[in-house]
């Protein structure tokens, strides 16, 4: 049999760095990913979709947010969608899962809120052994009960869980939601579908993280995310065949540049445009900039990178700014003498001394003076 | 530049054409009274150089004559850089302009343009004056107080002059334009007070609003979490309460408690019945026992009564004998008492009689004493009367005696005075000459004779010697002596005495009589009762007479009273001769003895009578006791007989009803029945269930309440849960977490925007400050020449003073001893500085080859004479370099100026 393994949809996620224009697009795309997953399943002949937790980003989403993914899944009546609560949307009494049950889930959507195994498909050849979270942080292994979970003889056991397989520096006693690496073996699972990590990751032949279907952060960049897994299981003992399929639309990139010349600026621009030459609007970039530029090159940087790329890309987030590298030519641009030249010299001095903020402000002021002086000389005086 | 002539026609008060004559280089003065038209001439000057001929502005129309709409016409002759020029303009109707420059003539706008270039002006806004430095140098009336307000072109002109001087671009204008742009940009983010505005303010407010929303949503989320926790608790409690097993057990417990109570009630009824049967049997045993006992008691009582009756019969006999004896003894004592009382009465009568005699005798004695006292009083009073008469007969008293003595002393004094003045005759008679000397008829013996008056001495055989004493006051002394002797004789006569010695004797007699009267009075006073009216001590002469009379009357009244009492006593005296009667005639001792005798007899009789009465009492008590004993015994006997009778009757009746044997058998049967009933009670007691009915009831009530409470709690829990559920649904439906995340995003966005705005403001501030500083530095540099231009004149006016000039070429401070802002200076000083600044500017222009010329209209009016003189010097000095025209209405003030005098003269026609 074939199934699709996905997780961490995190519907309703709010991207704080996004402005009012970008945010709804990013949120909408996470919903669209559900349709892409459904179509992938149909195309690959999978009958079931396992969502390994964190369907929602918030424990208390708005009514519309709550219903939206359900309505997307409803559009695939031929698929059976198996959901478990993750750490973002854990099952608290009277919480969102009770709300969902209260409003009535479509027949093809199954919420596994207790550890009881359930048939994976209509035929009953495979069974889901779920381990959803009842609270955000569970001390111990949420999958511990899988070993003893009863399923019919000869059925393929597919584990569905949310958590980490690694503790991060703390000892095991306080580890939370940590899943035993050998759980697939100890619980006699044909496949263990995991959620929580946002990049697709193979733990072993039977244990995989699917990652999130639409990337939601710069950190993972190209290392994962934006994918779903197609899992083929030929029998209870057979090793699963797992293939990775793209489901994401947006490309998130993190870059950094040290700018010292006009060439650097132009090279940076070319590099960022090269991420998706066909459709830069699919690209979100977080850029760390440092270095020092002359006034002219700063102007180039402002025009090409900040203004140009800033408009071309879906989102360009820049941390830092190039410093001002003053040259005699720059100062001569303000005239050989006179009040403006004197002011420029004073600003150059400020830009080269004092704390970072003073330098930054003085640099920006000098740039501004440069522009204004040019404007004024061109007859654009006040 | 130099003005050579000005012609006006149809300009305000100047209807007909006139010309300002006499203009030349250096100082020019037009001194004329008010309303002469000086200001009009200045206005015409400004108009012809600075107003476009085609202008229809108010400035142009104001040139028209009052109430007239004719066309003002103005012409000016002037020279620039040595070239003679003439400008002619006609305004309002058919306006025209014509400039003659050397041989060249320009018309209309061409003329205007050329004119402006010539004198360095720029066109102003439509209809207003052209702009340039001249405008500031031609000062109208009332403007001289302010410093020149330089228009942009004027500033540019000055600046150009200065920069040319420096030989470098200052960039001041450029910096200023950039600064203006910076200020515009800054004004988008900050208001005048430096507070954020626009998007900066919106960001701050947005951030605050988002934070507020987050706080509000957080509160709601906490409430939701509380509600969820409460809901979980409710569910737990509901599961606990709504437990079927528990409820079944509670109901079973209730049924069991009720069963127990029923058992307790049944047992209680049985027990009460058995106890009743037992009590009944016991009562019956007791009744039979009582019957037996009663019969035995009756028998015993009967026996007792019989024995008692026998005892009573003995006692009765004895008591009767005692009673009779007591009665006899009582009668005998009564007789003895009667006898003693009779004897006692007789003794009392005797005593009474003796006492009556004694009283009579005492009364008679009292009467005798009273009579004697009355007699003595009588005699003493007669003695007092006699002594008073004797005293009254005395004519002499102390006062009179004093008068006599005084008169006598006066006579003696008069005589002594007379003798002191007298002529002394010392006579020594020889033997045998006695009787031969006769003075005033009196024979002189040997001795001394005082002659106080004229005297005649006759010497027998010799003759007569008339002696006239040389006393000056002789007559007066003689009169005084005679008067004194008269006075003595008068008082002696009044006293009835022949001479002072007799008077002394009479006074001694009087004292004697007085003493005698006092002695008699004293005797009488001693006879008066001490407690009488007035008393002895207070007895005066007048009062004493009354007292005496009253005392005598009282004594007589008492004698009479005693007489009456004696008679009464005698009448009351028992008649008949007895021992007392005889004794009455005898001495008092006998009477007293008789009285003692009678008294003792009386006391003896009394004592005997008391003894007899005492004796009577005691036997009386014995008798009463005997009688009571007898009565009691008789009563007891009677009742004993009745009791015995009744007992015998009862006994007989009882035995007739039930024989003694039958009674005994009944008692035994009843006892057996009682034993059986007691056993039955014990059996039932042993079978009693545990607990009491009250406890069983309490257990039932408690169980019932548990069941009821559980139901109530269930109901309340379900209600609470329904409410919680509604609240939770509402809160969850709002999507609190999502909204909080959204608000946090907003807050961060606003914060970023705020930071960006703050950075922008900081950048603009930085730029502004840098530019301002740079501009100031540059300005200071190029202002130096202007300061230098102004400085000499300033030093002349204000020694050791300096000025601070601003970028707009105004003076902001005057630095003397103190640093004084321009605005705080006096009117005079401000005006003087304003004139100096204009001079400086004009100097600067002239030195750079620019047209420069100064017009002062009614200026320097605030200056004192000293400063005015120095100003004249300064103006005179400046006039060497430029033309200066002064218009004033105060000719006398400006005579010291030494200026060229201007006149206004009519001409044929201007244009």
PDB file of N, CA and C in Angstrom, chain A residues 5 51 67 114 119 128 156 171 175 273-274 280 297 313 352:
ATOM      1  N   UNK A   5       3.200  10.807   3.782  1.00  0.00           N
ATOM      2  CA  UNK A   5       3.586  11.233   5.140  1.00  0.00           C
ATOM      3  C   UNK A   5       3.918  12.736   5.104  1.00  0.00           C
ATOM      4  N   UNK A  51      -0.728  12.826   8.824  1.00  0.00           N
ATOM      5  CA  UNK A  51      -0.224  14.156   9.217  1.00  0.00           C
ATOM      6  C   UNK A  51       0.323  14.014  10.634  1.00  0.00           C
ATOM      7  N   UNK A  67     -11.233  25.848  10.655  1.00  0.00           N
ATOM      8  CA  UNK A  67     -12.001  25.123   9.641  1.00  0.00           C
ATOM      9  C   UNK A  67     -11.248  25.001   8.311  1.00  0.00           C
ATOM     10  N   UNK A 114      -6.490   9.453  21.036  1.00  0.00           N
ATOM     11  CA  UNK A 114      -6.090   8.489  22.060  1.00  0.00           C
ATOM     12  C   UNK A 114      -5.130   7.493  21.393  1.00  0.00           C
ATOM     13  N   UNK A 119      -7.781   1.376  11.956  1.00  0.00           N
ATOM     14  CA  UNK A 119      -7.467   0.950  10.586  1.00  0.00           C
ATOM     15  C   UNK A 119      -7.000   2.148   9.767  1.00  0.00           C
ATOM     16  N   UNK A 128      -3.082   2.244  11.920  1.00  0.00           N
ATOM     17  CA  UNK A 128      -2.319   3.363  12.487  1.00  0.00           C
ATOM     18  C   UNK A 128      -2.163   3.142  13.986  1.00  0.00           C
ATOM     19  N   UNK A 156      -0.314  -4.388   8.831  1.00  0.00           N
ATOM     20  CA  UNK A 156       0.884  -3.538   8.827  1.00  0.00           C
ATOM     21  C   UNK A 156       0.675  -2.461   9.893  1.00  0.00           C
ATOM     22  N   UNK A 171      19.624  16.169  30.234  1.00  0.00           N
ATOM     23  CA  UNK A 171      19.660  14.728  30.500  1.00  0.00           C
ATOM     24  C   UNK A 171      18.298  14.107  30.205  1.00  0.00           C
ATOM     25  N   UNK A 175      14.017  15.145  29.573  1.00  0.00           N
ATOM     26  CA  UNK A 175      13.772  15.234  28.136  1.00  0.00           C
ATOM     27  C   UNK A 175      12.277  15.213  27.871  1.00  0.00           C
ATOM     28  N   UNK A 273      19.368  37.368  -7.403  1.00  0.00           N
ATOM     29  CA  UNK A 273      18.435  37.210  -8.512  1.00  0.00           C
ATOM     30  C   UNK A 273      18.508  35.785  -9.061  1.00  0.00           C
ATOM     31  N   UNK A 274      19.676  35.166  -8.866  1.00  0.00           N
ATOM     32  CA  UNK A 274      19.862  33.816  -9.408  1.00  0.00           C
ATOM     33  C   UNK A 274      19.141  32.736  -8.610  1.00  0.00           C
ATOM     34  N   UNK A 280      11.271  35.687  -9.204  1.00  0.00           N
ATOM     35  CA  UNK A 280      11.858  36.178  -7.932  1.00  0.00           C
ATOM     36  C   UNK A 280      10.792  36.383  -6.860  1.00  0.00           C
ATOM     37  N   UNK A 297      29.263  54.092  -4.207  1.00  0.00           N
ATOM     38  CA  UNK A 297      28.900  52.678  -4.180  1.00  0.00           C
ATOM     39  C   UNK A 297      27.729  52.451  -3.236  1.00  0.00           C
ATOM     40  N   UNK A 313      11.969  40.690  -4.981  1.00  0.00           N
ATOM     41  CA  UNK A 313      11.752  39.486  -4.182  1.00  0.00           C
ATOM     42  C   UNK A 313      10.449  39.605  -3.393  1.00  0.00           C
ATOM     43  N   UNK A 352      33.603  58.106  11.206  1.00  0.00           N
ATOM     44  CA  UNK A 352      34.792  57.292  11.429  1.00  0.00           C
ATOM     45  C   UNK A 352      35.130  57.159  12.895  1.00  0.00           C
TER      46      UNK A 352
END
